[in-house]
Amino acid sequence: MLRALVRRGVREFGHEFVGIQNGFEGLVQPDLTMPLTLSSVRDILNKGGTILGTSNRANPFAYAVREGDHYVERDLHAVAIDRMKALQLDGLVAIGGDGTLQIAHRFTQHGVRVVGCPKTIDNDLSGTDQTFGFDTAVQVISEAIDRLHSTAEAHQRVMVVEIMGRNAGFLTLEGGLAGGADVILIPEVPYQVDKVVASIDALRRSGKKFAIIAISEGAYPVGGEQAVLAQAGEIPGRGVVRLGGSGKVLADLLAPKVEAEIRVTVLGHLQRGGAPCPSDRVLATLYGAMVLDLVERNQWDHMVCMREGKLKFAALGESRKERVVDLSGDKVRLARSIGISFGD
Ligand code: F6P
């Protein structure tokens, strides 16, 4: 994304770019900027992550500041605005998921000229059908499930694979479909343990002695709740819960009711690592170049997006709503039609 942004910006418009390091932290803390030039963005197309660094706990409007032995949240957005003025920025390009883009939108309400670019593996932004990072993560999940098949089949086990995505099941749905999971459990459908057991039993009766269950980190049983590793605010500056452990919860619920041995694999940050796949490289390149159309049109407070296969623009405020899997959509309907259980 940065490569395309800088290449077009320099070549076509003669812009200069300053990279803000570690996300919004770089606007609050000193000495966290770097020049972004044609040479600094060379050869990064095939790299995962970002050369700028990032943070998901550095919201200038609620910034965690250490006071003695504890942290307090301070509104430091004025510090960030002063920093942008000192850097003589004409505009800010915010790249990230809902947290980043919500903060970006708030800055526009304080007169800052911001445009956005949607990037998250979760694909859960309502302003766009596609965020870059998602396809690469689906590829990792699909490969992981392929590999789990070996042990599942040889040992005749139930393999539970826990997948990221927060409150949205897109990664689990697509990764599960691509990997051939037998059961797909997503946050949008609280699961019934007995239905999952029935699916495993039905597989056995049909001659398949193993099962692969893809479960979102945000999935939970009917009557239960999401498995949380850290509550919002427990990690200083982090305003959202840290999910994790849904696979273990499911395995414990299944264990007394299933004959086969159960194993849990948590894919974790492997899903966010490695070289981006071709479609993510293409999307990031298109988004990076196109964000400058917004700048040229003075259309601040907007982001680039993909809707129904077309590159478009959306108001930044739209990214505030979380997008979740459409349960009446084709992917869920057709997955069900080939016998995949959603635990309901
Ligand atoms: O939002 C992207 C995401 O990867 C989620 O899928 C996941 O819940 C979260 O980030 C993990 O965050 P962290 O890297 O802080 O553990």
CSV table of C-alpha atoms and ligand atoms in Angstrom, one decimal:
chain,number,residue,atom,x,y,z
A,1,MET,CA,0.0,0.0,0.0
A,2,LEU,CA,2.8,2.4,1.0
A,3,ARG,CA,4.7,1.6,-2.1
A,4,ALA,CA,1.8,2.5,-4.4
A,5,LEU,CA,0.9,5.6,-2.3
A,6,VAL,CA,4.4,7.0,-2.5
A,7,ARG,CA,5.1,6.0,-6.1
A,8,ARG,CA,2.0,7.7,-7.4
A,9,GLY,CA,2.2,10.6,-5.0
A,10,VAL,CA,5.8,11.4,-6.0
A,11,ARG,CA,5.5,10.6,-9.7
A,12,GLU,CA,2.2,12.2,-10.5
A,13,PHE,CA,1.7,14.9,-7.9
A,14,GLY,CA,5.2,15.7,-6.6
A,15,HIS,CA,4.0,15.0,-3.0
A,16,GLU,CA,6.4,14.4,-0.1
A,17,PHE,CA,5.6,11.8,2.5
A,18,VAL,CA,6.5,11.4,6.1
A,19,GLY,CA,5.9,8.0,7.7
A,20,ILE,CA,4.3,8.1,11.2
A,21,GLN,CA,5.7,5.1,13.1
A,22,ASN,CA,3.8,2.8,15.4
A,23,GLY,CA,0.4,4.0,14.4
A,24,PHE,CA,-1.0,6.9,16.3
A,25,GLU,CA,1.7,6.5,18.9
A,26,GLY,CA,4.0,8.3,16.4
A,27,LEU,CA,1.8,11.4,16.7
A,28,VAL,CA,1.9,11.5,20.5
A,29,GLN,CA,5.5,10.3,21.2
A,30,PRO,CA,8.5,12.2,19.9
A,31,ASP,CA,10.9,11.0,17.3
A,32,LEU,CA,8.7,8.4,15.7
A,33,THR,CA,8.7,9.6,12.1
A,34,MET,CA,10.7,8.6,9.0
A,35,PRO,CA,10.9,9.9,5.5
A,36,LEU,CA,9.0,7.8,3.0
A,37,THR,CA,10.7,8.1,-0.3
A,38,LEU,CA,10.8,6.1,-3.5
A,39,SER,CA,13.8,4.2,-2.2
A,40,SER,CA,12.4,3.5,1.2
A,41,VAL,CA,9.3,1.8,-0.3
A,42,ARG,CA,11.3,-0.2,-2.8
A,43,ASP,CA,11.1,-4.0,-2.5
A,44,ILE,CA,8.4,-4.1,0.1
A,45,LEU,CA,5.5,-5.5,-2.0
A,46,ASN,CA,6.2,-9.0,-0.9
A,47,LYS,CA,6.7,-8.2,2.8
A,48,GLY,CA,4.0,-8.8,5.5
A,49,GLY,CA,3.4,-6.3,8.3
A,50,THR,CA,4.5,-2.8,7.8
A,51,ILE,CA,7.8,-0.9,7.6
A,52,LEU,CA,6.2,1.8,9.8
A,53,GLY,CA,5.4,-0.4,12.8
A,54,THR,CA,1.9,-0.3,14.3
A,55,SER,CA,-0.1,-0.2,17.5
A,56,ASN,CA,-3.6,-1.2,18.5
A,57,ARG,CA,-3.4,0.5,21.9
A,58,ALA,CA,-2.4,4.1,21.0
A,59,ASN,CA,-5.6,6.0,20.7
A,60,PRO,CA,-4.7,9.7,21.2
A,61,PHE,CA,-8.2,10.4,22.4
A,62,ALA,CA,-7.7,7.9,25.3
A,63,TYR,CA,-4.0,7.5,25.5
A,64,ALA,CA,-2.6,5.3,28.3
A,65,VAL,CA,-0.1,7.3,30.4
A,66,ARG,CA,1.8,5.8,33.2
A,67,GLU,CA,1.3,7.6,36.6
A,68,GLY,CA,3.2,5.9,39.4
A,69,ASP,CA,2.4,2.2,39.3
A,70,HIS,CA,-0.7,2.4,37.2
A,71,TYR,CA,-2.0,3.8,33.9
A,72,VAL,CA,-4.6,6.5,33.4
A,73,GLU,CA,-6.2,7.4,30.1
A,74,ARG,CA,-5.6,11.0,28.9
A,75,ASP,CA,-7.1,12.8,25.9
A,76,LEU,CA,-3.9,13.8,24.0
A,77,HIS,CA,-5.4,14.5,20.6
A,78,ALA,CA,-4.3,18.1,20.8
A,79,VAL,CA,-0.7,16.9,21.2
A,80,ALA,CA,-1.2,14.8,18.0
A,81,ILE,CA,-2.7,17.8,16.1
A,82,ASP,CA,0.3,20.0,17.2
A,83,ARG,CA,2.7,17.3,16.0
A,84,MET,CA,1.0,17.2,12.6
A,85,LYS,CA,1.2,21.0,12.4
A,86,ALA,CA,4.9,20.9,13.3
A,87,LEU,CA,5.5,18.3,10.6
A,88,GLN,CA,3.6,20.7,8.2
A,89,LEU,CA,1.4,17.9,7.1
A,90,ASP,CA,-1.2,18.8,4.5
A,91,GLY,CA,-3.1,15.6,5.2
A,92,LEU,CA,-3.0,12.3,6.9
A,93,VAL,CA,-3.5,8.8,5.4
A,94,ALA,CA,-4.7,6.4,8.0
A,95,ILE,CA,-4.2,2.7,7.2
A,96,GLY,CA,-5.9,0.1,9.4
A,97,GLY,CA,-9.1,-1.5,10.7
A,98,ASP,CA,-12.1,-0.1,12.6
A,99,GLY,CA,-10.1,1.2,15.5
A,100,THR,CA,-7.7,3.2,13.3
A,101,LEU,CA,-10.4,4.5,11.0
A,102,GLN,CA,-12.6,5.5,13.9
A,103,ILE,CA,-9.8,7.5,15.4
A,104,ALA,CA,-9.1,9.0,11.9
A,105,HIS,CA,-12.8,10.0,11.7
A,106,ARG,CA,-12.6,11.7,15.1
A,107,PHE,CA,-9.6,13.7,14.0
A,108,THR,CA,-11.5,15.0,11.0
A,109,GLN,CA,-14.1,16.4,13.4
A,110,HIS,CA,-11.2,18.5,14.9
A,111,GLY,CA,-10.4,19.9,11.5
A,112,VAL,CA,-7.6,17.5,10.5
A,113,ARG,CA,-7.6,16.4,6.9
A,114,VAL,CA,-7.6,12.6,6.9
A,115,VAL,CA,-8.3,9.9,4.3
A,116,GLY,CA,-8.4,6.2,5.1
A,117,CYS,CA,-7.4,2.9,3.7
A,118,PRO,CA,-9.0,-0.3,5.1
A,119,LYS,CA,-6.6,-3.0,6.2
A,120,THR,CA,-7.4,-5.8,8.5
A,121,ILE,CA,-7.3,-9.6,8.3
A,122,ASP,CA,-10.8,-9.7,9.9
A,123,ASN,CA,-12.6,-8.0,6.9
A,124,ASP,CA,-15.1,-6.7,9.4
A,125,LEU,CA,-15.5,-3.1,8.2
A,126,SER,CA,-18.9,-2.1,7.1
A,127,GLY,CA,-17.8,0.5,4.5
A,128,THR,CA,-16.1,-2.1,2.3
A,129,ASP,CA,-16.5,-5.7,1.1
A,130,GLN,CA,-12.8,-6.3,1.2
A,131,THR,CA,-9.9,-5.2,3.3
A,132,PHE,CA,-6.3,-6.2,2.4
A,133,GLY,CA,-4.8,-8.9,4.6
A,134,PHE,CA,-7.9,-11.0,4.6
A,135,ASP,CA,-7.0,-13.2,1.6
A,136,THR,CA,-3.5,-14.0,2.9
A,137,ALA,CA,-4.9,-15.0,6.3
A,138,VAL,CA,-7.5,-17.3,4.6
A,139,GLN,CA,-4.7,-18.9,2.7
A,140,VAL,CA,-2.8,-19.6,5.9
A,141,ILE,CA,-5.9,-21.0,7.5
A,142,SER,CA,-6.6,-23.2,4.5
A,143,GLU,CA,-3.1,-24.6,4.5
A,144,ALA,CA,-3.2,-25.2,8.2
A,145,ILE,CA,-6.4,-27.2,8.0
A,146,ASP,CA,-4.9,-29.2,5.1
A,147,ARG,CA,-2.0,-30.1,7.4
A,148,LEU,CA,-4.2,-30.9,10.3
A,149,HIS,CA,-6.0,-33.5,8.1
A,150,SER,CA,-3.0,-35.8,8.3
A,151,THR,CA,-3.1,-36.2,12.1
A,152,ALA,CA,-6.9,-36.1,12.1
A,153,GLU,CA,-7.1,-39.0,9.7
A,154,ALA,CA,-4.2,-41.1,10.9
A,155,HIS,CA,-5.3,-40.9,14.6
A,156,GLN,CA,-9.0,-40.7,13.9
A,157,ARG,CA,-9.3,-37.6,16.0
A,158,VAL,CA,-11.5,-34.5,16.2
A,159,MET,CA,-9.2,-31.5,15.4
A,160,VAL,CA,-10.4,-28.2,16.6
A,161,VAL,CA,-8.8,-25.2,14.9
A,162,GLU,CA,-9.2,-21.7,16.5
A,163,ILE,CA,-9.2,-18.8,14.1
A,164,MET,CA,-9.0,-15.1,14.6
A,165,GLY,CA,-11.5,-12.5,13.5
A,166,ARG,CA,-12.9,-11.0,16.7
A,167,ASN,CA,-16.7,-10.7,16.4
A,168,ALA,CA,-16.9,-11.6,12.8
A,169,GLY,CA,-16.7,-15.1,11.3
A,170,PHE,CA,-15.4,-14.2,7.8
A,171,LEU,CA,-12.0,-15.8,8.3
A,172,THR,CA,-13.4,-18.9,9.8
A,173,LEU,CA,-16.1,-19.2,7.2
A,174,GLU,CA,-13.8,-18.8,4.2
A,175,GLY,CA,-10.8,-20.6,5.8
A,176,GLY,CA,-13.1,-23.4,6.9
A,177,LEU,CA,-14.7,-23.7,3.4
A,178,ALA,CA,-11.3,-23.6,1.7
A,179,GLY,CA,-9.8,-26.2,4.1
A,180,GLY,CA,-12.8,-28.6,4.0
A,181,ALA,CA,-13.8,-28.2,7.6
A,182,ASP,CA,-16.8,-30.4,8.6
A,183,VAL,CA,-18.1,-27.9,11.2
A,184,ILE,CA,-17.7,-24.1,11.1
A,185,LEU,CA,-18.5,-22.2,14.3
A,186,ILE,CA,-18.7,-18.5,14.0
A,187,PRO,CA,-19.6,-15.7,16.5
A,188,GLU,CA,-22.8,-14.9,14.5
A,189,VAL,CA,-24.2,-18.3,15.3
A,190,PRO,CA,-24.0,-19.4,19.0
A,191,TYR,CA,-23.5,-23.1,18.8
A,192,GLN,CA,-25.3,-26.0,20.4
A,193,VAL,CA,-22.8,-28.6,21.7
A,194,ASP,CA,-25.3,-31.4,20.9
A,195,LYS,CA,-25.5,-30.3,17.3
A,196,VAL,CA,-21.8,-30.4,17.0
A,197,VAL,CA,-21.7,-33.9,18.6
A,198,ALA,CA,-24.5,-35.0,16.2
A,199,SER,CA,-22.3,-33.9,13.2
A,200,ILE,CA,-19.3,-35.8,14.5
A,201,ASP,CA,-21.5,-38.9,15.0
A,202,ALA,CA,-23.0,-38.6,11.6
A,203,LEU,CA,-19.6,-38.4,10.1
A,204,ARG,CA,-18.5,-41.6,11.9
A,205,ARG,CA,-21.7,-43.4,10.7
A,206,SER,CA,-20.9,-42.4,7.1
A,207,GLY,CA,-17.5,-43.9,7.5
A,208,LYS,CA,-15.4,-40.8,8.1
A,209,LYS,CA,-13.6,-41.4,11.4
A,210,PHE,CA,-12.3,-38.0,12.0
A,211,ALA,CA,-13.6,-34.5,12.0
A,212,ILE,CA,-12.2,-31.0,11.5
A,213,ILE,CA,-13.9,-28.2,13.4
A,214,ALA,CA,-13.1,-24.6,12.4
A,215,ILE,CA,-14.0,-22.2,15.3
A,216,SER,CA,-13.7,-18.5,15.5
A,217,GLU,CA,-12.0,-17.0,18.5
A,218,GLY,CA,-15.3,-15.1,19.1
A,219,ALA,CA,-17.6,-18.1,18.8
A,220,TYR,CA,-19.5,-19.3,21.9
A,221,PRO,CA,-22.0,-21.9,23.0
A,222,VAL,CA,-25.7,-21.0,23.4
A,223,GLY,CA,-26.1,-19.7,26.9
A,224,GLY,CA,-22.4,-19.1,27.2
A,225,GLU,CA,-20.1,-16.2,26.5
A,226,GLN,CA,-17.0,-15.4,24.5
A,227,ALA,CA,-13.7,-16.7,25.7
A,228,VAL,CA,-11.7,-13.6,26.8
A,229,LEU,CA,-8.0,-13.4,27.5
A,230,ALA,CA,-7.9,-9.8,28.6
A,231,GLN,CA,-10.8,-7.4,29.2
A,232,ALA,CA,-11.0,-4.0,27.5
A,233,GLY,CA,-8.7,-1.6,29.4
A,234,GLU,CA,-6.8,-4.5,31.1
A,235,ILE,CA,-4.0,-3.9,28.6
A,236,PRO,CA,-3.2,-0.2,29.0
A,237,GLY,CA,-4.6,1.8,26.1
A,238,ARG,CA,-6.4,-1.1,24.5
A,239,GLY,CA,-10.1,-0.3,24.3
A,240,VAL,CA,-11.3,-3.7,23.1
A,241,VAL,CA,-11.3,-7.2,24.6
A,242,ARG,CA,-8.6,-9.7,23.6
A,243,LEU,CA,-10.3,-12.9,22.6
A,244,GLY,CA,-8.9,-16.4,22.8
A,245,GLY,CA,-9.6,-19.8,24.1
A,246,SER,CA,-12.8,-20.6,22.3
A,247,GLY,CA,-11.3,-23.9,20.9
A,248,LYS,CA,-10.4,-25.1,24.4
A,249,VAL,CA,-13.9,-24.3,25.6
A,250,LEU,CA,-15.4,-26.3,22.8
A,251,ALA,CA,-13.0,-29.2,23.3
A,252,ASP,CA,-13.9,-29.4,27.0
A,253,LEU,CA,-17.6,-29.3,26.2
A,254,LEU,CA,-17.2,-32.1,23.6
A,255,ALA,CA,-14.9,-34.4,25.5
A,256,PRO,CA,-17.5,-36.1,27.7
A,257,LYS,CA,-19.7,-36.6,24.7
A,258,VAL,CA,-17.3,-37.8,22.0
A,259,GLU,CA,-15.5,-41.1,21.8
A,260,ALA,CA,-12.5,-39.8,19.7
A,261,GLU,CA,-9.6,-37.9,21.1
A,262,ILE,CA,-9.8,-34.2,20.6
A,263,ARG,CA,-6.9,-31.8,19.9
A,264,VAL,CA,-7.0,-28.0,19.7
A,265,THR,CA,-4.7,-25.9,17.5
A,266,VAL,CA,-4.7,-22.1,17.9
A,267,LEU,CA,-3.5,-20.5,14.7
A,268,GLY,CA,-2.9,-17.1,16.4
A,269,HIS,CA,-0.6,-14.7,14.8
A,270,LEU,CA,0.6,-17.1,12.2
A,271,GLN,CA,-2.5,-15.8,10.4
A,272,ARG,CA,-1.1,-12.3,10.3
A,273,GLY,CA,2.4,-13.3,9.1
A,274,GLY,CA,4.4,-14.0,6.0
A,275,ALA,CA,4.3,-12.8,2.5
A,276,PRO,CA,1.0,-11.4,1.3
A,277,CYS,CA,-0.8,-13.4,-1.4
A,278,PRO,CA,-1.2,-12.0,-4.9
A,279,SER,CA,-4.8,-10.7,-4.5
A,280,ASP,CA,-3.8,-8.8,-1.3
A,281,ARG,CA,-0.8,-7.3,-3.1
A,282,VAL,CA,-3.0,-6.2,-5.9
A,283,LEU,CA,-5.7,-4.8,-3.6
A,284,ALA,CA,-3.1,-2.9,-1.4
A,285,THR,CA,-1.5,-1.5,-4.6
A,286,LEU,CA,-4.9,-0.3,-5.9
A,287,TYR,CA,-6.0,1.2,-2.6
A,288,GLY,CA,-2.6,2.9,-2.0
A,289,ALA,CA,-2.7,4.6,-5.4
A,290,MET,CA,-6.4,5.4,-5.3
A,291,VAL,CA,-6.3,7.1,-1.9
A,292,LEU,CA,-4.6,10.0,-3.7
A,293,ASP,CA,-7.8,10.5,-5.8
A,294,LEU,CA,-9.5,11.4,-2.5
A,295,VAL,CA,-6.7,13.9,-1.7
A,296,GLU,CA,-6.9,15.5,-5.2
A,297,ARG,CA,-10.6,15.9,-4.9
A,298,ASN,CA,-10.3,17.3,-1.4
A,299,GLN,CA,-12.6,14.6,-0.3
A,300,TRP,CA,-11.3,14.2,3.3
A,301,ASP,CA,-13.1,12.0,5.9
A,302,HIS,CA,-13.4,9.3,3.3
A,303,MET,CA,-11.7,6.0,2.6
A,304,VAL,CA,-11.1,3.8,-0.4
A,305,CYS,CA,-13.2,0.7,-0.5
A,306,MET,CA,-14.3,-2.2,-2.7
A,307,ARG,CA,-18.0,-2.7,-3.2
A,308,GLU,CA,-19.6,-5.4,-5.5
A,309,GLY,CA,-16.2,-5.8,-7.2
A,310,LYS,CA,-15.7,-2.1,-7.9
A,311,LEU,CA,-13.2,0.3,-6.3
A,312,LYS,CA,-15.2,3.1,-4.7
A,313,PHE,CA,-15.1,5.6,-1.8
A,314,ALA,CA,-16.9,5.5,1.5
A,315,ALA,CA,-17.4,7.9,4.3
A,316,LEU,CA,-14.9,7.2,7.1
A,317,GLY,CA,-17.8,7.2,9.6
A,318,GLU,CA,-19.1,4.1,7.9
A,319,SER,CA,-16.2,2.0,9.1
A,320,ARG,CA,-17.5,2.5,12.6
A,321,LYS,CA,-20.1,-0.2,12.2
A,322,GLU,CA,-18.8,-3.7,12.5
A,323,ARG,CA,-19.6,-5.9,9.5
A,324,VAL,CA,-20.5,-9.5,10.3
A,325,VAL,CA,-21.3,-12.6,8.2
A,326,ASP,CA,-24.7,-12.5,6.5
A,327,LEU,CA,-26.3,-15.7,7.7
A,328,SER,CA,-28.8,-15.6,4.8
A,329,GLY,CA,-26.0,-15.0,2.2
A,330,ASP,CA,-24.9,-17.5,-0.4
A,331,LYS,CA,-21.7,-18.6,1.4
A,332,VAL,CA,-23.6,-19.8,4.5
A,333,ARG,CA,-26.5,-21.2,2.6
A,334,LEU,CA,-24.4,-23.2,0.1
A,335,ALA,CA,-22.0,-24.4,2.9
A,336,ARG,CA,-25.0,-25.8,4.7
A,337,SER,CA,-26.2,-27.4,1.4
A,338,ILE,CA,-23.1,-29.5,1.2
A,339,GLY,CA,-23.5,-30.7,4.8
A,340,ILE,CA,-21.3,-28.3,6.7
A,341,SER,CA,-22.7,-27.8,10.2
A,342,PHE,CA,-22.8,-24.4,11.9
A,343,GLY,CA,-23.6,-26.0,15.2
A,344,ASP,CA,-27.2,-24.8,15.1
B,1,F6P,O1,-8.1,-7.3,14.4
B,1,F6P,C1,-7.1,-8.1,13.9
B,1,F6P,C2,-6.8,-9.2,14.9
B,1,F6P,O2,-5.8,-10.1,14.3
B,1,F6P,C3,-8.0,-10.0,15.4
B,1,F6P,O3,-8.4,-11.0,14.5
B,1,F6P,C4,-7.4,-10.5,16.7
B,1,F6P,O4,-8.5,-10.8,17.6
B,1,F6P,C5,-6.6,-9.4,17.2
B,1,F6P,O5,-6.2,-8.6,16.1
B,1,F6P,C6,-5.4,-9.8,17.9
B,1,F6P,O6,-4.7,-8.7,18.5
B,1,F6P,P1,-3.3,-8.8,19.2
B,1,F6P,O7,-2.3,-8.9,18.1
B,1,F6P,O8,-3.2,-7.5,19.9
B,1,F6P,O9,-3.3,-10.0,20.1
